[in-house]
Coordinates of C-alpha atoms in Angstrom, one line a residue:
M1 CA 0.7 13.1 -7.1
I2 CA 1.9 13.8 -10.6
L3 CA -0.8 11.9 -12.5
E4 CA -4.3 10.8 -11.4
A5 CA -7.5 9.2 -12.9
I6 CA -10.6 9.5 -10.7
G7 CA -13.7 7.4 -11.5
L8 CA -12.7 6.8 -15.0
R9 CA -15.3 5.1 -17.2
M10 CA -15.0 4.0 -20.9
G11 CA -17.2 1.8 -22.9
F12 CA -17.2 0.3 -26.4
T13 CA -20.5 -0.9 -28.0
G14 CA -22.0 -2.0 -24.6
V15 CA -18.6 -3.4 -23.2
K16 CA -17.3 -1.6 -20.1
A17 CA -13.6 -1.3 -20.8
L18 CA -13.2 0.9 -17.6
D19 CA -15.7 0.9 -14.8
G20 CA -15.1 3.7 -12.2
V21 CA -11.3 3.2 -12.3
N22 CA -8.9 5.2 -10.0
F23 CA -5.2 5.4 -10.5
H24 CA -2.5 7.5 -8.7
L25 CA 1.1 8.1 -9.8
R26 CA 3.5 9.8 -7.5
R27 CA 6.6 11.8 -8.3
G28 CA 9.7 9.7 -7.8
E29 CA 8.1 6.3 -8.1
I30 CA 7.8 3.4 -10.4
H31 CA 4.3 2.1 -10.4
A32 CA 3.4 -1.2 -12.0
L33 CA 0.0 -1.6 -13.7
M34 CA -1.1 -5.2 -13.7
G35 CA -4.0 -7.3 -15.2
E36 CA -4.9 -9.9 -17.7
N37 CA -5.4 -9.0 -21.3
G38 CA -8.8 -7.3 -21.4
A39 CA -8.4 -6.0 -17.8
G40 CA -8.5 -2.4 -19.0
K41 CA -4.7 -1.5 -18.9
S42 CA -4.4 -0.3 -22.5
T43 CA -7.6 1.5 -22.3
L44 CA -6.5 3.4 -19.2
I45 CA -3.2 4.2 -20.8
K46 CA -4.9 5.6 -24.0
C47 CA -7.3 7.7 -21.8
L48 CA -4.2 9.1 -19.9
T49 CA -2.4 9.9 -23.1
G50 CA -5.3 11.3 -25.3
V51 CA -5.8 8.4 -27.6
Y52 CA -9.3 7.9 -26.2
Q53 CA -11.6 10.5 -24.5
P54 CA -13.2 8.8 -21.4
D55 CA -17.1 8.8 -21.1
S56 CA -16.8 10.2 -17.5
G57 CA -14.4 10.7 -14.7
Q58 CA -11.6 13.1 -14.1
L59 CA -7.9 13.4 -15.1
L60 CA -5.4 15.3 -13.0
L61 CA -1.9 16.3 -13.9
A62 CA 0.1 17.8 -10.9
G63 CA -3.2 18.3 -9.2
E64 CA -4.8 20.3 -12.0
P65 CA -7.4 18.9 -14.3
Y66 CA -6.2 18.1 -17.8
R67 CA -7.9 16.5 -20.9
P68 CA -5.3 15.7 -23.7
S69 CA -6.9 15.7 -27.1
S70 CA -4.1 13.5 -28.6
P71 CA -0.9 11.8 -27.8
Q72 CA 0.9 14.8 -29.2
H73 CA -0.9 17.1 -26.8
A74 CA -0.2 14.7 -23.9
T75 CA 3.5 14.8 -24.8
E76 CA 3.4 18.7 -24.8
L77 CA 1.8 18.5 -21.4
G78 CA 4.7 16.3 -20.1
I79 CA 3.3 12.7 -20.5
S80 CA 5.5 10.6 -22.7
T81 CA 4.8 7.0 -23.7
V82 CA 7.1 4.2 -25.0
Y83 CA 5.4 1.2 -26.5
Q84 CA 6.3 -2.4 -26.8
E85 CA 6.7 -2.2 -30.5
I86 CA 9.4 0.4 -31.1
N87 CA 7.6 3.0 -33.2
L88 CA 10.7 4.8 -34.7
A89 CA 12.4 5.0 -38.0
P90 CA 15.1 2.5 -38.5
N91 CA 16.5 4.1 -41.7
L92 CA 17.0 7.5 -39.9
S93 CA 19.8 8.4 -37.5
V94 CA 19.6 8.1 -33.7
A95 CA 19.6 11.9 -33.6
E96 CA 16.9 12.2 -36.1
N97 CA 14.7 9.7 -34.3
I98 CA 15.1 11.5 -31.0
C99 CA 14.1 14.9 -32.4
L100 CA 11.7 13.6 -35.2
G101 CA 8.8 16.1 -35.6
R102 CA 10.4 18.5 -33.1
E103 CA 13.5 19.5 -35.0
P104 CA 14.9 23.0 -34.4
R105 CA 14.6 25.1 -37.5
G106 CA 16.2 28.3 -38.7
P107 CA 15.9 30.4 -41.8
F108 CA 17.7 27.8 -43.9
G109 CA 15.9 24.7 -42.6
I110 CA 16.7 22.3 -39.9
R111 CA 19.7 23.1 -37.6
W112 CA 21.4 19.7 -37.7
K113 CA 24.1 20.7 -35.2
E114 CA 21.5 21.5 -32.7
V115 CA 19.6 18.3 -33.4
R116 CA 22.8 16.3 -32.6
Q117 CA 23.5 18.3 -29.5
R118 CA 19.9 17.7 -28.2
A119 CA 20.2 14.0 -29.0
K120 CA 23.5 13.7 -27.1
A121 CA 22.0 15.6 -24.1
A122 CA 19.0 13.2 -24.0
L123 CA 21.3 10.1 -24.2
A124 CA 23.7 11.6 -21.5
R125 CA 20.8 12.0 -19.2
L126 CA 20.4 8.1 -19.4
Q127 CA 24.2 7.8 -19.0
I128 CA 24.6 5.9 -22.3
E129 CA 26.9 6.6 -25.2
L130 CA 25.8 6.0 -28.8
D131 CA 26.8 7.5 -32.1
V132 CA 23.9 9.8 -32.7
N133 CA 24.8 9.7 -36.5
A134 CA 24.4 5.9 -36.7
P135 CA 21.2 4.6 -38.4
L136 CA 18.9 3.4 -35.6
G137 CA 18.5 0.0 -37.4
S138 CA 22.2 -0.7 -37.0
I139 CA 22.1 -0.8 -33.1
S140 CA 20.7 -3.4 -30.8
V141 CA 17.0 -3.7 -29.8
A142 CA 17.9 -2.8 -26.3
H143 CA 19.6 0.5 -27.5
Q144 CA 16.6 1.2 -29.7
Q145 CA 14.4 0.9 -26.6
L146 CA 16.7 3.4 -24.8
V147 CA 16.6 5.7 -27.8
A148 CA 12.8 5.7 -27.6
I149 CA 13.1 6.6 -24.0
A150 CA 15.7 9.3 -24.8
R151 CA 13.1 10.7 -27.3
A152 CA 10.3 10.7 -24.7
L153 CA 12.8 12.7 -22.4
D154 CA 13.6 15.2 -25.1
V155 CA 10.6 17.2 -24.0
S156 CA 9.8 18.3 -20.5
C157 CA 8.7 15.0 -19.4
Q158 CA 6.9 14.7 -15.9
A159 CA 5.4 11.2 -16.3
L160 CA 6.8 8.3 -18.4
I161 CA 4.6 5.5 -19.4
L162 CA 6.4 2.3 -20.5
D163 CA 4.1 -0.4 -22.1
E164 CA 5.9 -3.9 -22.1
P165 CA 9.4 -2.3 -22.7
T166 CA 11.2 -5.5 -21.8
S167 CA 9.4 -8.1 -24.0
S168 CA 12.4 -8.2 -26.6
L169 CA 15.3 -7.8 -24.2
D170 CA 17.6 -10.3 -22.5
R171 CA 18.4 -10.3 -18.9
N172 CA 21.5 -8.0 -19.2
E173 CA 19.6 -5.6 -21.3
V174 CA 16.7 -5.5 -18.8
D175 CA 19.2 -4.8 -16.0
Q176 CA 20.6 -1.9 -18.1
L177 CA 17.0 -0.5 -18.7
F178 CA 16.3 -0.8 -14.9
E179 CA 19.3 1.2 -14.0
V180 CA 18.1 3.9 -16.3
L181 CA 14.6 3.9 -14.8
R182 CA 16.1 4.0 -11.2
R183 CA 18.0 7.0 -12.2
L184 CA 15.0 8.8 -13.6
K185 CA 13.1 7.9 -10.5
S186 CA 15.7 9.5 -8.3
E187 CA 15.3 12.7 -10.4
G188 CA 11.7 12.8 -9.4
M189 CA 10.0 11.4 -12.4
G190 CA 6.9 9.3 -12.1
I191 CA 7.0 6.1 -14.2
L192 CA 4.1 3.9 -15.1
F193 CA 5.4 0.4 -16.0
V194 CA 3.4 -2.3 -17.7
T195 CA 4.7 -5.9 -18.0
H196 CA 3.7 -9.6 -17.9
F197 CA 6.9 -10.5 -16.1
L198 CA 6.1 -10.8 -12.4
D199 CA 9.8 -11.0 -11.4
Q200 CA 10.4 -7.6 -13.0
V201 CA 7.6 -6.0 -11.2
Y202 CA 9.1 -7.0 -7.9
A203 CA 12.6 -6.0 -9.1
I204 CA 11.7 -2.4 -10.1
S205 CA 8.3 -1.2 -8.9
D206 CA 7.4 0.6 -5.6
R207 CA 3.6 0.2 -5.9
I208 CA 1.2 -1.9 -7.9
T209 CA -2.3 -1.1 -9.2
V210 CA -4.3 -4.3 -10.3
L211 CA -7.2 -4.1 -12.7
R212 CA -9.6 -7.0 -13.6
N213 CA -12.5 -6.9 -16.2
G214 CA -12.3 -3.1 -16.3
R215 CA -12.5 -2.6 -12.5
L216 CA -10.0 -1.5 -9.9
V217 CA -9.1 -4.5 -7.7
G218 CA -6.7 -2.5 -5.5
E219 CA -3.5 -0.5 -5.1
F220 CA -0.7 -2.2 -3.2
V221 CA 2.8 -1.5 -1.9
T222 CA 4.9 -4.0 -3.8
S223 CA 7.1 -5.0 -0.9
E224 CA 3.8 -5.9 1.1
L225 CA 2.1 -8.0 -1.6
P226 CA 3.3 -11.6 -1.9
K227 CA 3.7 -12.7 -5.6
L228 CA 1.0 -15.4 -5.2
D229 CA -1.5 -12.9 -3.8
L230 CA -0.8 -10.6 -6.9
V231 CA -1.7 -13.4 -9.2
S232 CA -4.7 -14.3 -7.3
H233 CA -5.9 -10.6 -7.5
M234 CA -5.2 -10.5 -11.2
I235 CA -7.2 -13.7 -12.2
G236 CA -9.7 -13.8 -9.4
R237 CA -8.6 -17.3 -8.0
S238 CA -7.5 -18.2 -4.5
A239 CA -3.8 -18.4 -3.7
S240 CA -4.1 -22.0 -2.5
E241 CA -5.6 -23.0 -5.8
L242 CA -2.7 -21.3 -7.6
E243 CA 0.0 -22.9 -5.4
A244 CA -0.9 -26.6 -5.6
P245 CA 0.9 -28.6 -8.3
L246 CA -1.4 -29.5 -11.2
A247 CA 0.4 -32.7 -12.2
P248 CA 0.7 -35.8 -10.0
R249 CA 4.2 -36.3 -8.8
S250 CA 4.2 -40.0 -9.5
L251 CA 2.7 -42.0 -12.4
S252 CA 2.0 -45.7 -12.5
A253 CA 4.6 -47.6 -14.5
G254 CA 3.8 -48.1 -18.0
S255 CA 5.1 -48.3 -21.5
T256 CA 7.7 -45.9 -22.9
F257 CA 6.7 -43.7 -25.9
M258 CA 10.0 -42.2 -26.6
S259 CA 13.5 -43.0 -25.4
V260 CA 16.4 -40.5 -26.0
E261 CA 19.8 -42.0 -25.6
K262 CA 23.1 -40.1 -25.3
M263 CA 21.8 -37.5 -27.8
S264 CA 24.3 -34.8 -28.9
G265 CA 24.3 -32.2 -31.6
S266 CA 27.1 -30.1 -33.1
R267 CA 27.5 -27.1 -30.9
S268 CA 24.3 -28.0 -29.2
T269 CA 23.1 -30.0 -26.2
Q270 CA 25.5 -32.8 -25.3
D271 CA 24.8 -36.4 -24.0
V272 CA 21.1 -36.1 -23.2
S273 CA 19.2 -39.2 -22.1
F274 CA 15.7 -39.5 -20.8
E275 CA 12.4 -41.4 -21.4
V276 CA 8.8 -40.1 -22.0
S277 CA 5.8 -42.2 -21.2
P278 CA 2.2 -41.8 -22.6
G279 CA 0.4 -39.2 -20.4
E280 CA 3.6 -37.6 -18.9
V281 CA 4.7 -34.0 -18.9
V282 CA 8.5 -33.8 -18.8
G283 CA 9.6 -30.3 -17.8
L284 CA 13.0 -28.9 -19.0
A285 CA 14.5 -26.5 -16.5
G286 CA 17.5 -24.3 -17.0
L287 CA 18.8 -20.8 -17.7
L288 CA 18.7 -19.1 -21.1
G289 CA 21.3 -20.9 -23.2
S290 CA 21.3 -24.0 -21.2
G291 CA 20.3 -26.2 -24.1
R292 CA 16.4 -26.6 -23.6
T293 CA 15.4 -25.2 -27.0
E294 CA 18.2 -27.0 -28.7
T295 CA 17.1 -30.3 -27.2
L296 CA 13.6 -29.8 -28.6
R297 CA 14.9 -28.8 -32.0
M298 CA 17.0 -32.0 -32.3
I299 CA 14.1 -34.3 -31.2
Y300 CA 11.9 -32.6 -33.8
G301 CA 14.4 -33.0 -36.6
I302 CA 15.1 -29.2 -37.1
D303 CA 18.8 -29.5 -36.0
P304 CA 20.8 -32.7 -36.9
I305 CA 21.8 -35.3 -34.2
Q306 CA 25.5 -35.8 -34.3
S307 CA 25.5 -38.8 -32.1
G308 CA 23.2 -40.9 -29.9
S309 CA 19.6 -42.0 -31.0
I310 CA 15.9 -41.6 -30.4
Q311 CA 13.7 -44.7 -30.1
F312 CA 10.0 -44.7 -30.7
G313 CA 8.6 -48.1 -29.6
N314 CA 10.8 -50.6 -31.5
R315 CA 12.0 -48.0 -34.0
R316 CA 15.4 -46.6 -33.3
R317 CA 16.4 -43.4 -35.2
S318 CA 19.7 -41.7 -35.4
K319 CA 18.4 -39.1 -37.8
L320 CA 15.2 -37.2 -37.9
N321 CA 13.6 -34.7 -40.1
L322 CA 10.3 -32.8 -39.9
Q323 CA 8.3 -35.3 -41.9
T324 CA 9.6 -38.2 -39.8
A325 CA 8.9 -36.3 -36.6
I326 CA 5.3 -35.6 -37.6
K327 CA 4.9 -39.3 -38.8
E328 CA 6.0 -40.5 -35.3
G329 CA 3.3 -38.3 -33.7
L330 CA 5.3 -35.3 -32.7
G331 CA 4.2 -31.7 -32.8
L332 CA 6.1 -28.4 -31.9
C333 CA 4.9 -25.1 -30.7
P334 CA 8.1 -22.9 -31.0
E335 CA 9.5 -20.4 -28.7
D336 CA 9.0 -17.4 -31.2
R337 CA 5.4 -17.7 -32.1
K338 CA 5.5 -14.6 -34.2
S339 CA 8.3 -15.5 -36.6
E340 CA 8.2 -19.4 -36.3
G341 CA 4.6 -20.1 -35.5
I342 CA 1.8 -18.1 -36.7
L343 CA 1.2 -16.8 -40.3
P344 CA 0.1 -13.3 -39.4
D345 CA -1.8 -12.4 -42.5
L346 CA -3.8 -15.6 -42.6
S347 CA -7.0 -16.1 -40.7
V348 CA -7.5 -18.1 -37.4
R349 CA -9.1 -20.9 -39.5
E350 CA -6.2 -21.1 -41.9
N351 CA -3.6 -21.1 -39.2
L352 CA -5.4 -23.7 -37.3
M353 CA -5.9 -26.1 -40.1
L354 CA -2.4 -25.9 -41.4
V355 CA -1.1 -29.2 -40.0
V356 CA -4.3 -31.2 -40.7
Q357 CA -4.2 -30.1 -44.3
N358 CA -0.6 -30.8 -44.7
R359 CA -1.0 -34.4 -43.4
R360 CA -3.9 -35.0 -45.7
G361 CA -2.0 -33.5 -48.8
W362 CA -2.6 -30.4 -50.6
W363 CA -4.3 -32.3 -53.4
R364 CA -7.1 -33.4 -51.1
R365 CA -8.3 -30.1 -49.9
L366 CA -10.5 -30.0 -46.8
S367 CA -13.9 -28.5 -47.6
R368 CA -15.0 -25.2 -46.0
K369 CA -17.6 -27.1 -44.0
E370 CA -15.0 -29.5 -42.6
Q371 CA -12.7 -26.6 -41.7
Q372 CA -15.5 -24.6 -40.0
E373 CA -16.7 -27.6 -37.9
T374 CA -13.1 -28.4 -36.7
V375 CA -12.2 -24.7 -36.0
S376 CA -15.5 -23.9 -34.2
N377 CA -14.9 -26.9 -32.0
F378 CA -11.4 -25.8 -30.9
I379 CA -12.5 -22.1 -30.6
N380 CA -15.1 -23.3 -28.0
R381 CA -12.9 -25.9 -26.3
L382 CA -9.9 -23.6 -25.8
Q383 CA -12.0 -20.5 -25.4
I384 CA -10.1 -18.6 -28.1
A385 CA -11.3 -15.0 -28.1
T386 CA -12.0 -14.0 -31.7
P387 CA -14.9 -12.3 -33.4
D388 CA -14.9 -15.1 -36.0
A389 CA -12.7 -17.8 -37.5
D390 CA -11.7 -15.7 -40.6
R391 CA -10.3 -12.8 -38.6
P392 CA -6.4 -12.5 -39.4
I393 CA -4.6 -14.0 -36.4
Q394 CA -2.3 -11.0 -36.1
F395 CA -5.1 -9.0 -34.6
L396 CA -5.6 -11.6 -31.7
S397 CA -3.9 -11.1 -28.3
G398 CA -0.7 -13.1 -27.6
G399 CA -2.5 -15.6 -25.4
N400 CA -5.2 -16.3 -28.1
Q401 CA -2.5 -16.6 -30.8
Q402 CA -0.8 -19.2 -28.5
K403 CA -4.2 -21.1 -28.2
V404 CA -4.5 -21.2 -31.9
L405 CA -1.1 -22.8 -32.2
L406 CA -2.0 -25.4 -29.6
A407 CA -5.2 -26.1 -31.4
R408 CA -3.4 -26.5 -34.7
W409 CA -1.5 -29.5 -33.2
L410 CA -4.5 -30.8 -31.2
A411 CA -6.5 -31.0 -34.4
A412 CA -3.9 -33.3 -35.8
N413 CA -3.9 -35.5 -32.6
P414 CA -0.2 -35.8 -31.8
K415 CA 1.2 -38.3 -29.3
L416 CA 3.9 -35.9 -28.0
L417 CA 3.7 -32.2 -28.1
L418 CA 6.9 -30.2 -27.6
L419 CA 6.1 -26.9 -26.0
D420 CA 8.9 -24.2 -26.0
E421 CA 7.9 -21.3 -23.8
P422 CA 4.2 -21.7 -24.5
T423 CA 3.3 -18.9 -22.0
R424 CA 5.8 -16.3 -22.9
G425 CA 4.5 -12.8 -23.4
I426 CA 0.9 -13.7 -22.4
D427 CA -1.1 -12.6 -19.3
V428 CA -1.4 -14.6 -16.1
G429 CA -5.0 -15.7 -16.8
A430 CA -4.1 -17.1 -20.2
K431 CA -1.1 -18.9 -18.6
F432 CA -3.3 -20.5 -16.1
E433 CA -5.8 -21.6 -18.8
I434 CA -3.0 -23.2 -20.8
S435 CA -1.5 -25.0 -17.8
N436 CA -5.0 -26.5 -17.1
L437 CA -5.3 -27.5 -20.7
I438 CA -1.9 -29.4 -20.6
E439 CA -3.0 -31.2 -17.6
S440 CA -6.4 -32.1 -19.0
L441 CA -4.7 -33.5 -22.2
R442 CA -2.1 -35.3 -20.1
Q443 CA -4.9 -37.0 -18.4
G444 CA -6.2 -38.1 -21.8
G445 CA -2.9 -39.8 -22.7
M446 CA -1.0 -37.0 -24.5
S447 CA 2.6 -36.5 -23.6
F448 CA 4.6 -33.2 -23.4
L449 CA 8.1 -31.9 -23.4
F450 CA 7.6 -28.5 -21.6
V451 CA 10.1 -25.7 -21.6
S452 CA 9.5 -22.6 -19.5
S453 CA 11.8 -19.9 -18.1
E454 CA 9.3 -19.5 -15.1
L455 CA 10.4 -22.2 -12.7
E456 CA 7.0 -22.1 -11.0
E457 CA 5.4 -23.3 -14.2
V458 CA 7.8 -26.3 -14.6
F459 CA 7.2 -27.2 -10.9
R460 CA 3.4 -27.1 -11.2
S461 CA 3.0 -28.8 -14.6
S462 CA 5.7 -31.6 -14.7
N463 CA 5.6 -35.2 -13.6
K464 CA 9.4 -35.3 -14.3
V465 CA 11.9 -32.5 -14.5
L466 CA 15.2 -32.5 -16.6
V467 CA 17.8 -30.0 -15.4
L468 CA 20.2 -28.6 -18.0
R469 CA 23.2 -26.4 -17.4
D470 CA 25.7 -25.2 -20.1
R471 CA 24.0 -27.4 -22.7
R472 CA 24.3 -30.6 -20.7
M473 CA 21.7 -32.5 -18.7
V474 CA 22.8 -32.3 -15.1
G475 CA 19.9 -34.2 -13.4
E476 CA 16.6 -35.8 -13.6
L477 CA 14.0 -35.3 -10.8
T478 CA 10.8 -37.4 -10.3
G479 CA 8.2 -37.7 -7.5
D480 CA 8.9 -35.9 -4.2
E481 CA 12.4 -34.9 -5.7
I482 CA 10.7 -32.2 -7.7
D483 CA 11.3 -29.2 -5.6
Q484 CA 11.9 -25.5 -6.7
N485 CA 14.8 -25.0 -4.3
R486 CA 16.5 -28.2 -5.4
I487 CA 16.0 -27.3 -9.1
M488 CA 17.5 -23.9 -8.6
G489 CA 20.4 -25.4 -6.7
M490 CA 21.1 -27.9 -9.7
I491 CA 20.9 -25.0 -12.1
A492 CA 23.4 -23.0 -10.1
G493 CA 25.8 -26.0 -9.8
N494 CA 24.9 -26.8 -6.1
P495 CA 22.7 -29.8 -6.2
E496 CA 22.4 -30.0 -2.4

């Protein structure tokens, strides 16, 4: 074992963040740490790296007791951490970032030649070539992530902790990172890997430790743990409950709320046609770049429609804008909630009431009492975890930020809600809650257009599935036709 925690306990004002947790990281393995938000993952990492001092329990490094007093001390002992948010200086060069705070010095100051040599050596260990003199901000996010890892390896690193390293990377960049991790593993390094992406866990990890509510659920060999059982362990629900589709596969024939006819956009999705009925969830399945997001953006009036039309009842529209879309009863939760959804410096209350206040008009301000009543209702209804409604939304977890965005639109009572990756970057428990919420609202008559990169979510939540490939609609599945293998075949261009 390279890194161990035995009987670790940690509490905050009466809350047990860790309750007798054990953890074991071996040399030459990639070990995934899994659990919902609040399960204790971050607290465990902070205890391992000296951010927190545990209340009780023992930490071992290469079999010997250790007690890091700070992250810097942990780094000196050989435990390096790379966080989700790249904590480097974009205005400094690649070389300066790799050696920052550890620059070799001589009688005349920093020895810059040695800085560049060390940076090149750290990058060479990852088998990547970068201009070490280039400003960090001038290279891609994926390469910045690799620079952060190179910085972690600039010291004598025995254990590498990666906290959500792939959240901002595309598929090719994730593959590149995984090649690096496999290389480090082959050199004997122990790697602790934290992610919300289950497919990545099974692609890269050797073993999995699951935490729930601050307690150890178990330690498993990845190849011996079915994905459904992993989810069951994480959220404390049976596998059979998770596997069953939430949405009924067939709905009784009724009126059509929205009809899209041969809709195309300039350099966007082409020739898309489908209908949405009240109380129907229409899932959009396809790979990244298949046209799912572009379809939602045209329907909502963000991107222009070049040809075709959209009909609401008896009203046919060939052009839409945001005000028209809202007037027709549409709402949109965008894919990138941080840059296009939340206003981070505003409170939960202010974020939640935004659409309601906009509809009412800024000259007819909602009273504080009206706001508090509405916000309290949705905080309770959606179980939004926040100390109070006036807490800045940026301090909430990703899952709770997503719930606030949903509540923003639910407070405005839309007829059709467009959901673009509503569960991206949130834990499995929050995903399950949001899926249940969608089904509950569907039963109440609300309609949804639902985009998710996770095919299981589309399968479980949709009454109808539209399959897109290369920005064209290649099929529509209803009833018993909705099958994951069939959807994957259509995405791959093999419908049978």
